[in-house]
Every structure is written in C-alpha cells, then in structure tokens.
Coordinates of C-alpha atoms in Angstrom, one line a residue:
A1 CA 2.1 6.3 46.9
L2 CA 0.7 3.7 44.6
A3 CA -2.6 5.6 44.4
A4 CA -0.8 8.9 43.6
A5 CA 1.2 7.2 40.8
W6 CA -2.0 5.7 39.4
L7 CA -3.7 9.1 39.5
A8 CA -0.8 10.8 37.8
L9 CA -0.8 8.1 35.1
D10 CA -4.5 8.3 34.7
L11 CA -4.3 12.1 34.3
R12 CA -1.6 11.7 31.6
W13 CA -3.9 9.3 29.7
L14 CA -6.8 11.8 29.9
V15 CA -4.6 14.6 28.6
D16 CA -3.6 12.3 25.7
L17 CA -7.2 11.3 25.0
D18 CA -8.2 15.0 25.0
A19 CA -5.5 15.9 22.5
K20 CA -6.6 13.0 20.2
H21 CA -10.3 14.2 20.5
R22 CA -9.3 17.8 19.6
L23 CA -7.4 16.6 16.6
T24 CA -10.3 14.4 15.4
E25 CA -12.7 17.3 15.7
T26 CA -10.3 19.6 13.8
V27 CA -10.0 17.1 11.0
Y28 CA -13.5 15.7 10.7
A29 CA -16.0 18.1 12.4
G30 CA -18.7 19.5 10.1
K31 CA -17.7 17.5 7.1
P32 CA -19.9 15.0 5.2
W33 CA -19.2 11.3 5.6
A34 CA -18.1 11.0 2.0
L35 CA -15.4 13.6 2.6
R36 CA -14.4 12.1 6.0
E37 CA -13.7 8.7 4.3
T38 CA -11.1 10.3 2.1
L39 CA -9.4 12.2 5.0
Q40 CA -7.3 9.4 6.3
P41 CA -3.7 9.4 7.4
D42 CA -2.7 7.3 4.4
E43 CA -4.2 9.4 1.7
A44 CA -1.2 8.7 -0.6
T45 CA -2.0 5.0 -0.3
I46 CA -5.7 5.6 -1.2
T47 CA -4.6 7.8 -4.2
A48 CA -2.2 5.1 -5.4
A49 CA -4.8 2.4 -5.1
L50 CA -7.3 4.4 -7.2
E51 CA -4.6 4.9 -9.8
V52 CA -3.8 1.2 -9.9
K53 CA -7.6 0.4 -10.2
K54 CA -7.7 2.6 -13.3
L55 CA -4.6 0.8 -14.7
V56 CA -6.1 -2.6 -14.0
A57 CA -9.2 -1.6 -15.9
E58 CA -7.2 -0.2 -18.8
T59 CA -4.8 -3.2 -19.1
K60 CA -7.3 -5.9 -18.1
A61 CA -4.8 -7.4 -15.6
S62 CA -6.2 -10.3 -13.6
R63 CA -3.7 -10.0 -10.8
V64 CA -1.8 -7.2 -8.9
L65 CA 1.2 -7.7 -6.8
V66 CA 1.7 -4.9 -4.3
G67 CA 4.9 -3.9 -2.6
S68 CA 6.2 -1.2 -0.3
D69 CA 9.1 -0.8 2.2
S70 CA 6.5 -0.7 4.9
N71 CA 4.4 -3.8 5.8
Y72 CA 1.6 -1.5 7.0
T73 CA 1.5 0.3 3.7
T74 CA 1.6 -3.0 1.7
L75 CA -1.4 -4.3 3.7
R76 CA -3.4 -1.0 3.4
F77 CA -2.6 -0.8 -0.3
T78 CA -3.9 -4.3 -0.8
Y79 CA -7.0 -3.5 1.3
F80 CA -7.7 -0.4 -0.8
L81 CA -7.4 -2.5 -4.0
L82 CA -10.2 -4.9 -2.9
P83 CA -12.1 -6.6 -4.6
L84 CA -9.3 -6.9 -7.1
N85 CA -7.0 -10.0 -7.0
A86 CA -4.2 -8.3 -5.1
V87 CA -1.6 -9.6 -2.7
G88 CA 1.7 -8.4 -1.2
I89 CA 4.5 -9.3 -3.5
D90 CA 6.7 -10.7 -0.7
Y91 CA 3.8 -12.9 0.4
A92 CA 3.2 -14.1 -3.1
M93 CA 6.8 -14.9 -3.6
S94 CA 7.0 -17.0 -0.4
Y95 CA 4.7 -19.8 -1.9
A96 CA 5.9 -22.2 -4.5
Q97 CA 2.6 -22.1 -6.5
A98 CA 3.0 -18.3 -6.7
A99 CA 6.6 -18.4 -7.7
E100 CA 5.7 -18.2 -11.4
L101 CA 4.6 -14.7 -12.4
P102 CA 1.9 -14.9 -15.1
R103 CA 2.5 -12.6 -18.1
G104 CA 0.4 -9.5 -17.8
T105 CA 0.4 -9.4 -14.0
L106 CA 0.7 -5.8 -12.7
I107 CA 3.3 -5.0 -10.0
A108 CA 2.5 -1.9 -8.1
L109 CA 5.2 -0.5 -5.8
L110 CA 4.6 2.4 -3.5
N111 CA 7.8 3.9 -2.0
S112 CA 9.6 0.7 -2.5
D113 CA 13.3 -0.1 -2.9
W114 CA 12.7 -2.6 -5.7
H115 CA 15.1 -1.6 -8.5
F116 CA 14.1 -1.3 -12.2
D117 CA 16.9 -1.9 -14.6
A118 CA 16.1 -0.2 -17.9
A119 CA 18.9 -1.9 -19.8
S120 CA 17.5 -5.4 -19.1
M121 CA 13.9 -4.3 -18.6
S122 CA 13.8 -6.1 -15.3
L123 CA 12.5 -5.4 -11.8
Q124 CA 14.9 -6.6 -9.2
A125 CA 15.0 -7.4 -5.5
P126 CA 17.5 -9.5 -3.5
N127 CA 15.6 -12.7 -4.1
A128 CA 13.8 -12.1 -7.4
K129 CA 14.1 -10.7 -10.9
Y130 CA 11.2 -10.2 -13.2
R131 CA 11.1 -9.0 -16.9
V132 CA 8.6 -6.1 -17.0
T133 CA 7.6 -3.0 -18.9
P134 CA 7.0 0.2 -17.0
V135 CA 3.4 1.3 -17.0
F136 CA 3.2 4.3 -14.6
D137 CA 5.6 6.3 -12.4
K138 CA 4.5 9.3 -10.3
D139 CA 4.6 10.4 -6.7
G140 CA 6.3 7.3 -5.4
L141 CA 4.0 4.9 -7.2
R142 CA 5.6 2.7 -9.8
V143 CA 3.6 0.2 -11.8
Y144 CA 5.0 -2.5 -14.1
R145 CA 3.5 -5.2 -16.2
S146 CA 5.2 -8.6 -16.3
T147 CA 6.3 -9.8 -19.7
E148 CA 7.5 -13.3 -18.9
E149 CA 7.8 -15.8 -16.2
R150 CA 10.1 -15.4 -13.2
R151 CA 13.8 -15.9 -13.8

C-alpha cells in the first residue's frame, strides 16, 4: 500500500513537472536570451524599476526607498534597482539611523497602500509621515521626492 501511494504521488509530481516544462517552452522557446530576460512573471516590477532608474538620473537622487504591499514585490523591486542605493521603506524605517529621511530621497511605491495627502503634501502610513512632492504616478507606480526630514 505504501509503494502504491508513493507511486501515485510520484506520478502526480511528474505530471506537474511536465506542465511546468510545457509552459516554459511556450514562453521561452525560440527567443533570444535578451528577450527571455524581459519575459519574467514580474514584468510590471521590472518596468517600474526602469522608470525609477530614469527618475533617479533626472533628479540626481542619492537614495531610493521602495515600498509595496507585497514583501516579495518590494524585494524584487529593490533587486531590479541595483546598483542604486535602494532599500525597502519598512526596513529603512526600522533602524534609528535611517529614521531621518534626507531631503531629495525618492520614495517609489508599487501597488502600495501608503496614502498621499495633497492638502498637506505628505505621504502617510500608520507609523510614518513624510513631506513630499509627487514626481510620477502611472500604472500602480507612484514616486515622491522628500522635501524635509521625517515628522
């Protein structure tokens, strides 16, 4: 009985592996490597990171704080921003030396629940409030530039 159960489980794994292989072939087969690199499950994150890199070059920002409602997206977004000085905003706020937000820091939020209050020109979360100016807002990506230290 144990051998039959193991065999059934092994067959299930093989069927799953075959389905993943077929999907991979459908997505990547016959395409050059340069195109394959852009065909990732998180293309929106890559696109957002490229936009933020352009904004960093334009604004000459020395630091980027990255945020998303998904920890995975925050980490991938930060990864795609390398070699820029980028870190997850929640991580940065958890350390005393990072509690101060230098003027000119970019805050890039991708599908995030941080709230921008236009009346006070501030970006707000439950534990933080920053005075900012909006820089970019499109397709779930919102970018702000800090105007003063954390309040």
